[in-house]
Each structure stands twice: as C-alpha cells, then as structure tokens.
PDB file of C-alpha atoms and ligand atoms in Angstrom:
ATOM      1  CA  MET A  30     134.332 -56.097 117.965  1.00 82.00           C
ATOM      2  CA  SER A  31     134.892 -59.022 115.581  1.00 84.00           C
ATOM      3  CA  LYS A  32     137.985 -61.167 115.466  1.00 96.00           C
ATOM      4  CA  MET A  33     140.119 -59.647 112.703  1.00 98.00           C
ATOM      5  CA  ALA A  34     141.883 -61.822 110.142  1.00 98.00           C
ATOM      6  CA  LEU A  35     144.035 -61.368 107.078  1.00 98.00           C
ATOM      7  CA  ALA A  36     145.189 -64.063 104.645  1.00 98.00           C
ATOM      8  CA  ILE A  37     147.458 -63.483 101.648  1.00 98.00           C
ATOM      9  CA  HIS A  38     148.893 -65.594  98.855  1.00 97.00           C
ATOM     10  CA  GLY A  39     151.670 -65.248  96.302  1.00 95.00           C
ATOM     11  CA  GLY A  40     150.591 -68.073  93.997  1.00 94.00           C
ATOM     12  CA  ALA A  41     150.040 -71.830  94.088  1.00 89.00           C
ATOM     13  CA  GLY A  42     151.472 -74.665  92.066  1.00 75.00           C
ATOM     14  CA  THR A  43     154.267 -77.153  91.823  1.00 67.00           C
ATOM     15  CA  ILE A  44     156.926 -75.514  93.930  1.00 69.00           C
ATOM     16  CA  LEU A  45     159.771 -78.024  93.823  1.00 73.00           C
ATOM     17  CA  ARG A  46     161.770 -78.077  97.020  1.00 77.00           C
ATOM     18  CA  SER A  47     164.770 -79.121  94.944  1.00 76.00           C
ATOM     19  CA  ALA A  48     164.600 -75.849  92.986  1.00 75.00           C
ATOM     20  CA  MET A  49     164.361 -73.685  96.102  1.00 82.00           C
ATOM     21  CA  THR A  50     167.532 -72.300  97.669  1.00 86.00           C
ATOM     22  CA  PRO A  51     167.549 -70.975 101.247  1.00 89.00           C
ATOM     23  CA  GLU A  52     168.279 -67.491  99.863  1.00 90.00           C
ATOM     24  CA  LEU A  53     165.337 -67.593  97.452  1.00 87.00           C
ATOM     25  CA  GLU A  54     163.024 -68.934 100.122  1.00 90.00           C
ATOM     26  CA  ALA A  55     164.104 -66.146 102.485  1.00 93.00           C
ATOM     27  CA  GLU A  56     163.359 -63.630  99.744  1.00 92.00           C
ATOM     28  CA  TYR A  57     159.855 -65.020  99.163  1.00 92.00           C
ATOM     29  CA  ARG A  58     159.198 -64.974 102.880  1.00 95.00           C
ATOM     30  CA  ARG A  59     160.349 -61.373 103.050  1.00 96.00           C
ATOM     31  CA  GLY A  60     157.849 -60.427 100.334  1.00 96.00           C
ATOM     32  CA  LEU A  61     155.006 -62.225 102.088  1.00 97.00           C
ATOM     33  CA  GLU A  62     155.893 -60.748 105.483  1.00 98.00           C
ATOM     34  CA  ALA A  63     155.942 -57.216 104.080  1.00 98.00           C
ATOM     35  CA  ALA A  64     152.513 -57.689 102.492  1.00 98.00           C
ATOM     36  CA  LEU A  65     151.050 -59.222 105.634  1.00 98.00           C
ATOM     37  CA  LYS A  66     152.341 -56.296 107.659  1.00 98.00           C
ATOM     38  CA  ALA A  67     150.983 -53.751 105.156  1.00 98.00           C
ATOM     39  CA  GLY A  68     147.495 -55.265 105.337  1.00 98.00           C
ATOM     40  CA  TRP A  69     147.556 -55.952 109.064  1.00 98.00           C
ATOM     41  CA  ASP A  70     148.627 -52.388 109.928  1.00 98.00           C
ATOM     42  CA  VAL A  71     145.425 -51.203 108.260  1.00 98.00           C
ATOM     43  CA  LEU A  72     143.224 -53.598 110.262  1.00 98.00           C
ATOM     44  CA  GLN A  73     144.976 -52.822 113.533  1.00 97.00           C
ATOM     45  CA  ASN A  74     144.355 -49.133 113.004  1.00 97.00           C
ATOM     46  CA  ARG A  75     140.649 -49.926 112.708  1.00 96.00           C
ATOM     47  CA  GLY A  76     140.806 -49.648 108.929  1.00 98.00           C
ATOM     48  CA  SER A  77     138.437 -51.536 106.652  1.00 98.00           C
ATOM     49  CA  ALA A  78     138.910 -54.999 105.167  1.00 98.00           C
ATOM     50  CA  LEU A  79     138.803 -53.292 101.775  1.00 98.00           C
ATOM     51  CA  ASP A  80     141.732 -50.977 102.573  1.00 98.00           C
ATOM     52  CA  SER A  81     143.598 -53.896 104.110  1.00 98.00           C
ATOM     53  CA  VAL A  82     143.392 -56.185 101.058  1.00 98.00           C
ATOM     54  CA  GLU A  83     144.332 -53.320  98.770  1.00 98.00           C
ATOM     55  CA  ALA A  84     147.402 -52.473 100.877  1.00 98.00           C
ATOM     56  CA  ALA A  85     148.505 -56.114 100.996  1.00 98.00           C
ATOM     57  CA  VAL A  86     148.077 -56.624  97.249  1.00 98.00           C
ATOM     58  CA  VAL A  87     149.870 -53.365  96.379  1.00 98.00           C
ATOM     59  CA  SER A  88     152.820 -54.594  98.441  1.00 98.00           C
ATOM     60  CA  LEU A  89     152.804 -57.935  96.594  1.00 97.00           C
ATOM     61  CA  GLU A  90     152.489 -56.176  93.205  1.00 96.00           C
ATOM     62  CA  ASP A  91     155.561 -54.112  94.007  1.00 96.00           C
ATOM     63  CA  PHE A  92     157.624 -57.172  94.957  1.00 95.00           C
ATOM     64  CA  PRO A  93     159.443 -58.449  91.841  1.00 91.00           C
ATOM     65  CA  LEU A  94     159.325 -62.187  92.608  1.00 89.00           C
ATOM     66  CA  PHE A  95     155.546 -62.510  92.419  1.00 91.00           C
ATOM     67  CA  ASN A  96     153.613 -62.693  89.163  1.00 92.00           C
ATOM     68  CA  ALA A  97     151.647 -59.454  89.469  1.00 92.00           C
ATOM     69  CA  GLY A  98     152.450 -55.795  88.867  1.00 92.00           C
ATOM     70  CA  ARG A  99     156.203 -55.433  88.664  1.00 92.00           C
ATOM     71  CA  GLY A 100     157.023 -59.162  88.468  1.00 87.00           C
ATOM     72  CA  SER A 101     154.375 -59.994  85.850  1.00 87.00           C
ATOM     73  CA  VAL A 102     155.204 -62.747  83.368  1.00 84.00           C
ATOM     74  CA  PHE A 103     155.705 -62.068  79.655  1.00 80.00           C
ATOM     75  CA  THR A 104     153.124 -62.656  76.942  1.00 83.00           C
ATOM     76  CA  HIS A 105     153.950 -64.276  73.594  1.00 81.00           C
ATOM     77  CA  GLU A 106     154.802 -60.813  72.247  1.00 83.00           C
ATOM     78  CA  GLY A 107     157.185 -60.106  75.119  1.00 84.00           C
ATOM     79  CA  THR A 108     154.851 -57.634  76.819  1.00 82.00           C
ATOM     80  CA  ASN A 109     153.138 -57.694  80.215  1.00 86.00           C
ATOM     81  CA  GLU A 110     149.343 -57.861  80.392  1.00 88.00           C
ATOM     82  CA  MET A 111     147.806 -57.780  83.822  1.00 94.00           C
ATOM     83  CA  ASP A 112     144.433 -58.586  85.401  1.00 97.00           C
ATOM     84  CA  ALA A 113     143.182 -57.530  88.828  1.00 98.00           C
ATOM     85  CA  CYS A 114     140.028 -57.459  90.918  1.00 98.00           C
ATOM     86  CA  ILE A 115     138.828 -56.152  94.253  1.00 98.00           C
ATOM     87  CA  MET A 116     135.515 -56.935  95.945  1.00 98.00           C
ATOM     88  CA  ASP A 117     133.899 -55.372  98.987  1.00 98.00           C
ATOM     89  CA  GLY A 118     131.668 -57.932 100.694  1.00 98.00           C
ATOM     90  CA  ARG A 119     129.920 -55.287 102.782  1.00 97.00           C
ATOM     91  CA  THR A 120     128.076 -53.477  99.993  1.00 96.00           C
ATOM     92  CA  PRO A 121     128.635 -55.788  97.998  1.00 95.00           C
ATOM     93  CA  ASP A 122     130.473 -54.107  95.155  1.00 98.00           C
ATOM     94  CA  ALA A 123     133.391 -54.997  92.918  1.00 98.00           C
ATOM     95  CA  GLY A 124     135.809 -53.556  90.398  1.00 98.00           C
ATOM     96  CA  ALA A 125     138.146 -55.306  87.999  1.00 98.00           C
ATOM     97  CA  VAL A 126     140.544 -54.679  85.135  1.00 98.00           C
ATOM     98  CA  ALA A 127     141.762 -57.083  82.472  1.00 98.00           C
ATOM     99  CA  PHE A 128     144.425 -57.012  79.812  1.00 94.00           C
ATOM    100  CA  VAL A 129     146.046 -53.807  81.089  1.00 95.00           C
ATOM    101  CA  ARG A 130     149.616 -52.713  80.452  1.00 93.00           C
ATOM    102  CA  SER A 131     151.996 -50.278  82.192  1.00 92.00           C
ATOM    103  CA  ILE A 132     149.757 -49.762  85.246  1.00 96.00           C
ATOM    104  CA  LYS A 133     152.002 -49.888  88.316  1.00 96.00           C
ATOM    105  CA  ASN A 134     149.316 -51.231  90.639  1.00 98.00           C
ATOM    106  CA  PRO A 135     146.390 -52.815  88.766  1.00 98.00           C
ATOM    107  CA  VAL A 136     144.527 -53.436  92.044  1.00 98.00           C
ATOM    108  CA  ARG A 137     144.326 -49.672  92.587  1.00 98.00           C
ATOM    109  CA  LEU A 138     142.809 -49.306  89.124  1.00 98.00           C
ATOM    110  CA  ALA A 139     140.290 -52.057  89.939  1.00 98.00           C
ATOM    111  CA  ARG A 140     139.266 -50.164  93.064  1.00 98.00           C
ATOM    112  CA  LEU A 141     138.876 -46.968  91.079  1.00 98.00           C
ATOM    113  CA  VAL A 142     136.574 -48.816  88.662  1.00 98.00           C
ATOM    114  CA  MET A 143     134.520 -50.010  91.631  1.00 98.00           C
ATOM    115  CA  GLU A 144     134.270 -46.631  93.317  1.00 98.00           C
ATOM    116  CA  THR A 145     133.976 -44.175  90.449  1.00 98.00           C
ATOM    117  CA  THR A 146     132.179 -45.919  87.574  1.00 98.00           C
ATOM    118  CA  ASP A 147     128.878 -47.695  86.991  1.00 98.00           C
ATOM    119  CA  HIS A 148     130.840 -50.667  85.670  1.00 98.00           C
ATOM    120  CA  ILE A 149     132.634 -53.628  87.170  1.00 98.00           C
ATOM    121  CA  LEU A 150     135.175 -54.738  84.567  1.00 98.00           C
ATOM    122  CA  LEU A 151     137.201 -52.531  82.224  1.00 98.00           C
ATOM    123  CA  ALA A 152     139.703 -54.001  79.761  1.00 98.00           C
ATOM    124  CA  GLY A 153     142.633 -53.088  77.532  1.00 96.00           C
ATOM    125  CA  GLU A 154     142.973 -49.665  75.952  1.00 96.00           C
ATOM    126  CA  GLY A 155     139.776 -48.364  77.532  1.00 97.00           C
ATOM    127  CA  ALA A 156     141.003 -49.305  80.992  1.00 97.00           C
ATOM    128  CA  LYS A 157     144.315 -47.556  80.245  1.00 96.00           C
ATOM    129  CA  GLN A 158     142.501 -44.427  79.116  1.00 97.00           C
ATOM    130  CA  PHE A 159     140.432 -44.509  82.303  1.00 98.00           C
ATOM    131  CA  ALA A 160     143.640 -44.881  84.339  1.00 97.00           C
ATOM    132  CA  ASP A 161     145.275 -41.939  82.554  1.00 97.00           C
ATOM    133  CA  GLU A 162     142.237 -39.727  83.035  1.00 97.00           C
ATOM    134  CA  ASN A 163     142.378 -40.470  86.742  1.00 97.00           C
ATOM    135  CA  GLY A 164     146.117 -39.888  87.038  1.00 96.00           C
ATOM    136  CA  LEU A 165     146.938 -43.430  88.081  1.00 96.00           C
ATOM    137  CA  ALA A 166     150.658 -44.254  88.284  1.00 95.00           C
ATOM    138  CA  THR A 167     152.121 -45.936  85.193  1.00 92.00           C
ATOM    139  CA  GLU A 168     155.604 -47.302  84.570  1.00 89.00           C
ATOM    140  CA  PRO A 169     157.685 -47.806  81.433  1.00 89.00           C
ATOM    141  CA  ASP A 170     158.239 -51.333  80.069  1.00 84.00           C
ATOM    142  CA  GLU A 171     161.653 -51.554  81.823  1.00 86.00           C
ATOM    143  CA  TYR A 172     159.942 -51.433  85.219  1.00 88.00           C
ATOM    144  CA  PHE A 173     158.183 -54.717  84.455  1.00 84.00           C
ATOM    145  CA  PHE A 174     161.340 -56.398  83.170  1.00 78.00           C
ATOM    146  CA  THR A 175     162.591 -59.012  85.614  1.00 77.00           C
ATOM    147  CA  GLU A 176     165.280 -61.394  84.541  1.00 76.00           C
ATOM    148  CA  HIS A 177     163.697 -64.588  85.876  1.00 75.00           C
ATOM    149  CA  ARG A 178     160.473 -63.829  84.004  1.00 79.00           C
ATOM    150  CA  TRP A 179     162.403 -63.123  80.799  1.00 76.00           C
ATOM    151  CA  LEU A 180     164.258 -66.444  81.059  1.00 79.00           C
ATOM    152  CA  GLN A 181     160.979 -68.202  81.782  1.00 77.00           C
ATOM    153  CA  TYR A 182     159.484 -66.578  78.673  1.00 76.00           C
ATOM    154  CA  GLN A 183     162.467 -67.507  76.474  1.00 78.00           C
ATOM    155  CA  ASP A 184     162.155 -71.055  77.703  1.00 77.00           C
ATOM    156  CA  ALA A 185     158.418 -71.191  76.957  1.00 79.00           C
ATOM    157  CA  LEU A 186     158.945 -69.621  73.516  1.00 77.00           C
ATOM    158  CA  ALA A 187     161.669 -72.120  72.629  1.00 78.00           C
ATOM    159  CA  SER A 188     159.490 -75.054  73.587  1.00 75.00           C
ATOM    160  CA  GLY A 189     156.356 -73.516  72.069  1.00 69.00           C
ATOM    161  CA  ARG A 190     154.610 -73.950  75.381  1.00 65.00           C
ATOM    162  CA  ILE A 191     151.999 -71.675  76.873  1.00 62.00           C
ATOM    163  CA  GLN A 192     153.066 -71.876  80.416  1.00 58.00           C
ATOM    164  CA  LEU A 193     151.170 -71.311  83.554  1.00 54.00           C
ATOM    165  CA  ASP A 194     153.306 -69.614  86.089  1.00 51.00           C
ATOM    166  CA  HIS A 195     153.051 -72.667  88.321  1.00 45.00           C
ATOM    167  CA  ALA A 196     155.033 -74.837  85.956  1.00 48.00           C
ATOM    168  CA  ALA A 197     157.979 -76.229  87.869  1.00 45.00           C
ATOM    169  CA  PRO A 198     160.697 -75.357  88.587  1.00 41.00           C
ATOM    170  CA  LYS A 199     159.997 -71.739  87.771  1.00 41.00           C
ATOM    171  CA  PRO A 200     159.143 -69.102  90.323  1.00 39.00           C
ATOM    172  CA  MET A 201     155.425 -68.657  90.747  1.00 48.00           C
ATOM    173  CA  GLY A 202     152.999 -65.866  91.153  1.00 65.00           C
ATOM    174  CA  THR A 203     149.559 -64.304  91.200  1.00 89.00           C
ATOM    175  CA  VAL A 204     148.862 -62.550  94.413  1.00 96.00           C
ATOM    176  CA  GLY A 205     145.814 -62.061  96.568  1.00 98.00           C
ATOM    177  CA  ALA A 206     144.403 -61.135  99.949  1.00 98.00           C
ATOM    178  CA  ALA A 207     141.218 -61.766 101.936  1.00 98.00           C
ATOM    179  CA  ALA A 208     140.361 -59.942 105.158  1.00 98.00           C
ATOM    180  CA  CYS A 209     137.808 -59.583 107.948  1.00 98.00           C
ATOM    181  CA  ASP A 210     137.897 -56.264 109.805  1.00 98.00           C
ATOM    182  CA  ALA A 211     136.854 -55.334 113.346  1.00 97.00           C
ATOM    183  CA  ASN A 212     133.272 -54.761 112.163  1.00 97.00           C
ATOM    184  CA  GLY A 213     133.060 -58.241 110.665  1.00 97.00           C
ATOM    185  CA  HIS A 214     133.143 -56.850 107.119  1.00 98.00           C
ATOM    186  CA  LEU A 215     134.905 -58.873 104.445  1.00 98.00           C
ATOM    187  CA  ALA A 216     136.873 -58.038 101.298  1.00 98.00           C
ATOM    188  CA  ALA A 217     139.077 -59.830  98.783  1.00 98.00           C
ATOM    189  CA  ALA A 218     141.525 -58.760  96.072  1.00 98.00           C
ATOM    190  CA  THR A 219     143.598 -60.628  93.465  1.00 98.00           C
ATOM    191  CA  SER A 220     146.169 -59.459  90.907  1.00 97.00           C
ATOM    192  CA  THR A 221     148.136 -61.333  88.241  1.00 95.00           C
ATOM    193  CA  GLY A 222     150.285 -61.219  85.124  1.00 92.00           C
ATOM    194  CA  GLY A 223     148.511 -64.410  83.986  1.00 89.00           C
ATOM    195  CA  MET A 224     150.576 -67.014  82.195  1.00 83.00           C
ATOM    196  CA  THR A 225     153.896 -66.929  80.381  1.00 80.00           C
ATOM    197  CA  ASN A 226     153.669 -66.872  76.576  1.00 79.00           C
ATOM    198  CA  LYS A 227     149.895 -66.264  76.650  1.00 82.00           C
ATOM    199  CA  LYS A 228     148.400 -65.018  73.368  1.00 81.00           C
ATOM    200  CA  PHE A 229     145.354 -63.411  71.814  1.00 87.00           C
ATOM    201  CA  GLY A 230     144.430 -61.277  74.819  1.00 90.00           C
ATOM    202  CA  ARG A 231     143.914 -64.281  77.075  1.00 92.00           C
ATOM    203  CA  VAL A 232     142.291 -63.306  80.367  1.00 94.00           C
ATOM    204  CA  GLY A 233     142.153 -65.729  83.288  1.00 94.00           C
ATOM    205  CA  ASP A 234     139.973 -66.121  86.354  1.00 96.00           C
ATOM    206  CA  THR A 235     141.494 -63.322  88.436  1.00 97.00           C
ATOM    207  CA  PRO A 236     139.285 -60.404  87.261  1.00 98.00           C
ATOM    208  CA  ILE A 237     136.148 -62.537  86.863  1.00 98.00           C
ATOM    209  CA  ILE A 238     133.881 -61.983  89.857  1.00 98.00           C
ATOM    210  CA  GLY A 239     133.097 -65.319  91.479  1.00 98.00           C
ATOM    211  CA  SER A 240     135.833 -67.225  89.656  1.00 98.00           C
ATOM    212  CA  GLY A 241     139.153 -65.877  90.960  1.00 98.00           C
ATOM    213  CA  THR A 242     137.836 -63.345  93.449  1.00 98.00           C
ATOM    214  CA  TYR A 243     134.684 -63.053  95.551  1.00 98.00           C
ATOM    215  CA  ALA A 244     133.444 -61.498  98.800  1.00 98.00           C
ATOM    216  CA  ASP A 245     130.025 -61.198 100.454  1.00 98.00           C
ATOM    217  CA  ASP A 246     128.783 -61.174 104.046  1.00 98.00           C
ATOM    218  CA  LEU A 247     129.792 -64.819 104.594  1.00 98.00           C
ATOM    219  CA  CYS A 248     133.319 -65.067 103.254  1.00 98.00           C
ATOM    220  CA  ALA A 249     136.062 -63.430 101.184  1.00 98.00           C
ATOM    221  CA  VAL A 250     138.019 -65.555  98.710  1.00 98.00           C
ATOM    222  CA  SER A 251     141.043 -65.087  96.432  1.00 98.00           C
ATOM    223  CA  CYS A 252     142.144 -67.912  94.117  1.00 98.00           C
ATOM    224  CA  THR A 253     145.374 -68.872  92.383  1.00 96.00           C
ATOM    225  CA  GLY A 254     146.084 -71.600  89.876  1.00 93.00           C
ATOM    226  CA  HIS A 255     145.155 -72.635  86.364  1.00 89.00           C
ATOM    227  CA  GLY A 256     142.598 -69.914  85.710  1.00 93.00           C
ATOM    228  CA  GLU A 257     140.511 -71.687  83.094  1.00 94.00           C
ATOM    229  CA  TYR A 258     139.483 -74.335  85.644  1.00 95.00           C
ATOM    230  CA  PHE A 259     138.620 -71.760  88.284  1.00 97.00           C
ATOM    231  CA  MET A 260     136.347 -70.177  85.699  1.00 98.00           C
ATOM    232  CA  LEU A 261     134.689 -73.537  85.021  1.00 98.00           C
ATOM    233  CA  GLY A 262     134.299 -74.197  88.734  1.00 98.00           C
ATOM    234  CA  VAL A 263     133.275 -70.605  89.574  1.00 98.00           C
ATOM    235  CA  THR A 264     135.478 -71.455  92.502  1.00 98.00           C
ATOM    236  CA  ALA A 265     135.551 -68.276  94.587  1.00 98.00           C
ATOM    237  CA  PHE A 266     131.755 -68.034  94.619  1.00 98.00           C
ATOM    238  CA  ASP A 267     131.504 -71.775  95.126  1.00 98.00           C
ATOM    239  CA  VAL A 268     132.961 -71.395  98.634  1.00 98.00           C
ATOM    240  CA  SER A 269     130.260 -68.911  99.607  1.00 98.00           C
ATOM    241  CA  ALA A 270     127.523 -70.999  97.961  1.00 98.00           C
ATOM    242  CA  ARG A 271     128.526 -74.077  99.952  1.00 98.00           C
ATOM    243  CA  MET A 272     128.386 -72.052 103.160  1.00 98.00           C
ATOM    244  CA  LYS A 273     125.049 -70.493 102.309  1.00 98.00           C
ATOM    245  CA  TYR A 274     123.166 -73.387 100.743  1.00 98.00           C
ATOM    246  CA  LYS A 275     124.770 -76.343 102.486  1.00 98.00           C
ATOM    247  CA  GLY A 276     125.282 -74.633 105.834  1.00 98.00           C
ATOM    248  CA  LEU A 277     128.958 -75.579 105.886  1.00 98.00           C
ATOM    249  CA  GLY A 278     131.664 -73.829 107.887  1.00 98.00           C
ATOM    250  CA  LEU A 279     134.462 -72.036 106.045  1.00 98.00           C
ATOM    251  CA  ALA A 280     137.059 -74.825 106.232  1.00 98.00           C
ATOM    252  CA  ASP A 281     134.709 -77.522 104.881  1.00 98.00           C
ATOM    253  CA  ALA A 282     133.291 -75.255 102.184  1.00 98.00           C
ATOM    254  CA  ALA A 283     136.758 -74.212 100.983  1.00 98.00           C
ATOM    255  CA  ALA A 284     138.029 -77.805 101.044  1.00 98.00           C
ATOM    256  CA  GLN A 285     135.020 -78.985  99.005  1.00 98.00           C
ATOM    257  CA  SER A 286     135.529 -76.212  96.456  1.00 98.00           C
ATOM    258  CA  ILE A 287     139.103 -77.378  95.921  1.00 98.00           C
ATOM    259  CA  GLU A 288     137.866 -80.995  95.676  1.00 98.00           C
ATOM    260  CA  HIS A 289     135.490 -79.822  92.972  1.00 98.00           C
ATOM    261  CA  LEU A 290     138.379 -78.075  91.208  1.00 98.00           C
ATOM    262  CA  THR A 291     140.370 -81.301  91.364  1.00 98.00           C
ATOM    263  CA  ALA A 292     137.445 -83.195  89.825  1.00 98.00           C
ATOM    264  CA  LEU A 293     137.507 -80.670  86.978  1.00 98.00           C
ATOM    265  CA  LYS A 294     141.242 -81.476  86.624  1.00 96.00           C
ATOM    266  CA  GLY A 295     142.257 -77.995  87.746  1.00 94.00           C
ATOM    267  CA  GLU A 296     145.298 -77.238  89.843  1.00 92.00           C
ATOM    268  CA  GLY A 297     145.738 -74.506  92.420  1.00 94.00           C
ATOM    269  CA  GLY A 298     144.463 -73.177  95.700  1.00 96.00           C
ATOM    270  CA  LEU A 299     142.592 -70.431  97.453  1.00 98.00           C
ATOM    271  CA  ILE A 300     142.659 -68.323 100.569  1.00 98.00           C
ATOM    272  CA  ALA A 301     139.416 -67.590 102.394  1.00 98.00           C
ATOM    273  CA  VAL A 302     138.331 -65.692 105.494  1.00 98.00           C
ATOM    274  CA  ASP A 303     134.868 -65.651 107.099  1.00 98.00           C
ATOM    275  CA  ARG A 304     133.115 -63.047 109.246  1.00 97.00           C
ATOM    276  CA  GLU A 305     134.132 -64.852 112.429  1.00 97.00           C
ATOM    277  CA  GLY A 306     137.774 -64.331 111.465  1.00 98.00           C
ATOM    278  CA  ASN A 307     138.386 -67.981 110.529  1.00 98.00           C
ATOM    279  CA  VAL A 308     140.970 -68.615 107.819  1.00 98.00           C
ATOM    280  CA  ALA A 309     141.157 -71.499 105.291  1.00 98.00           C
ATOM    281  CA  MET A 310     143.876 -72.013 102.685  1.00 98.00           C
ATOM    282  CA  PRO A 311     143.363 -75.315 100.824  1.00 97.00           C
ATOM    283  CA  PHE A 312     145.306 -76.235  97.674  1.00 96.00           C
ATOM    284  CA  ASN A 313     145.761 -79.388  95.601  1.00 94.00           C
ATOM    285  CA  CYS A 314     149.352 -78.893  94.450  1.00 91.00           C
ATOM    286  CA  GLU A 315     152.770 -79.047  96.028  1.00 88.00           C
ATOM    287  CA  GLY A 316     152.673 -75.622  97.559  1.00 91.00           C
ATOM    288  CA  MET A 317     151.180 -72.176  97.805  1.00 94.00           C
ATOM    289  CA  TYR A 318     153.038 -69.088  98.951  1.00 95.00           C
ATOM    290  CA  ARG A 319     150.841 -67.925 101.776  1.00 97.00           C
ATOM    291  CA  GLY A 320     150.579 -66.038 105.036  1.00 98.00           C
ATOM    292  CA  TRP A 321     147.906 -65.302 107.608  1.00 98.00           C
ATOM    293  CA  ILE A 322     147.390 -63.494 110.867  1.00 98.00           C
ATOM    294  CA  THR A 323     144.394 -62.966 113.144  1.00 98.00           C
ATOM    295  CA  SER A 324     143.775 -60.958 116.302  1.00 97.00           C
ATOM    296  CA  GLU A 325     144.169 -64.255 118.190  1.00 96.00           C
ATOM    297  CA  ASP A 326     147.075 -65.819 116.272  1.00 93.00           C
ATOM    298  CA  ASP A 327     150.568 -64.625 115.407  1.00 96.00           C
ATOM    299  CA  ALA A 328     151.633 -64.157 111.798  1.00 97.00           C
ATOM    300  CA  HIS A 329     152.422 -67.354 109.865  1.00 97.00           C
ATOM    301  CA  ILE A 330     154.186 -67.700 106.544  1.00 97.00           C
ATOM    302  CA  ASP A 331     154.232 -70.999 104.648  1.00 95.00           C
ATOM    303  CA  ILE A 332     155.115 -72.331 101.223  1.00 93.00           C
ATOM    304  CA  TYR A 333     154.757 -76.110 101.047  1.00 89.00           C
ATOM    305  CA  ALA A 334     151.964 -78.459 102.005  1.00 85.00           C
ATOM    306  CA  PRO A 335     152.230 -79.743 105.588  1.00 78.00           C
ATOM    307  CA  ASP A 336     154.272 -83.003 105.670  1.00 71.00           C
TER     308      ASP A 336
HETATM  309  N1  LIG B  14     144.952 -67.737  88.028  1.00 90.64           N
HETATM  310  C1  LIG B  14     145.911 -66.995  87.236  1.00 90.64           C
HETATM  311  C2  LIG B  14     145.496 -67.038  85.787  1.00 90.64           C
HETATM  312  O1  LIG B  14     145.085 -68.086  85.310  1.00 90.64           O
HETATM  313  C3  LIG B  14     147.290 -67.521  87.308  1.00 90.64           C
HETATM  314  C4  LIG B  14     147.820 -67.858  88.670  1.00 90.64           C
HETATM  315  O2  LIG B  14     147.097 -67.941  89.641  1.00 90.64           O
HETATM  316  O3  LIG B  14     149.053 -68.038  88.794  1.00 90.64           O
HETATM  317  O4  LIG B  14     145.637 -66.032  85.118  1.00 90.64           O
END
C-alpha cells in the first residue's frame, strides 16, 4: 500500500496580511479544512485519487470565498464564466471545460467530458448543451452572485483594469487538488472563474492540459496564478518533465518550475504530489491558500509564505 497524500489550494497571489481580519482568515481556513476532509475521506475509504480530487474541488467550488463555482469573479459584462479540468494520471486521461456559465460544479462537467466523450476540452454553448443533455446541475445567475466579487468587479470596471483575482487586497481564488491514492495512482483537478473584468471569452491556464493542470504516473499538479504565464511556461507539465528528464525529486522539480515561471515574469504557485506521497507547494508571491495531509502527517492549512 502506497503512502496516501492530498494537497489542495484556494488560489495564490498577493495576500496582504493587513487586509486579512481574524474572522476572514478563520472563514478561509474553514473552507480549506472542509475540502481537505472531503478529499481525504475518499482516500481513507480506499477511494481513487481521481474521486478524491473531484470531491475536494467540488467542496471548494461550493464555498463562496474562493474564485471557482459559486464564488467565481465577474467578467466585463457582469457574468460568470468558468474553466475547469480534471486529469487521471493512471490512464492517463483528462477532461476539461472552458467558458461555461451556470454550471454548479464545472469540475464534475470536466470529468463527464473525460469519461463519456472522445474529446478532452469542450467550451461555451456546446459544453452547456452537453451538460444539459447529461442532466448536470445548473444554477441561476443569483447563485453566483457574491457581494465581495461584485465590489471587486465594480472597482475593476471603474479603473478600467482587467484584474487577476490575486490583485491585492482583494480576496483570491482558483481552486485545485492533487492526490496520490493507496495504489500509488495520481490525479489532479483545477477550477476557476478566471479574472475579474475579463473580456472576449478569455480562457486561462486552468483547463489547458499541462499548463494549469497535469497528472501522469510521476506526479499530479494543479496551478494557480496569472494564467497567461503558466500557459507560456507549460508549468504543470514542466514539473513532470523535470522529474522524468532530469531525474529530479518532486520538491526540486516543482521549485524549478516556479523559478522558470518567475523568469517569465509570472506570478503564482502550484501544488504537486508524487507517487511516493510526497507533497510540494512552491509559490513566488506573498501567499497561497493551501492545505495538505498524508497518511504519515496530520492535516495542515496555511496561507502565507513561511517567515
Ligand atoms: N490561473 C487562473 C487564470 O488565469 C487564475 C487564478 O489562478 O487565480 O484563469
């Protein structure tokens, strides 16, 4: 039996300590703890890494403070457009959706794409039609309305700024999970509302296999940060490539991938798990909402970089 591990994130960026109240921090921690528990329960019951990352991400999508599912940021038009991806490192296989609206849990739709179609990425109206045909849960616009996101949007509109969700001192988002199950199989999932005030059907790194999400038989990776740079760095795959072609361990490979991102002038972080149940969570910004647990370590929740 392999050492089991689960890592989750709720977004990376400039999380100013000055803008964080004890109440808000407790709320974020509550959201992370619930997601960690949802994913860990699956692994402890001998469930698969794939089921575990889906359960963790669904929990994060349902939690209004994170920028995914319910708490998704607003586009320029005042709507919510979401991207999500799930990848099974065992097969390997992947499913993703981009530019979808009103889907309660985009990660579930991504999994449905993976398991029931010959495709990997469905977008927009077609993805919605596919969701409807499969009876996937949808919600009215009001469900996705959260006051902090609306204020963030108004602020970005007023200043004419297209704002990544990491821009301080706003709450942050994008959620993800990476897991290793008792059989040593790996999986990763990521889900996001993208960036506030985004236009023209902008899609970020999250649903792009190898950029924001990746899993194979070496590692499982979920990224968060300024998506365009993760696409340029093909960051999630980059971790696996460094392990495979340079013979690096997970921690060194993940750290080098973030160094590469920094060289590209990108900001953000990633969570990664390998088949030995090791966990790495490097980032190059002030903080990343994150949690991890393994069969040898208790659950940990953290927000800021270590002092
Ligand atoms: N990577 C996401 C995107 O660019 C945003 C984030 O991680 O907060 O869409």
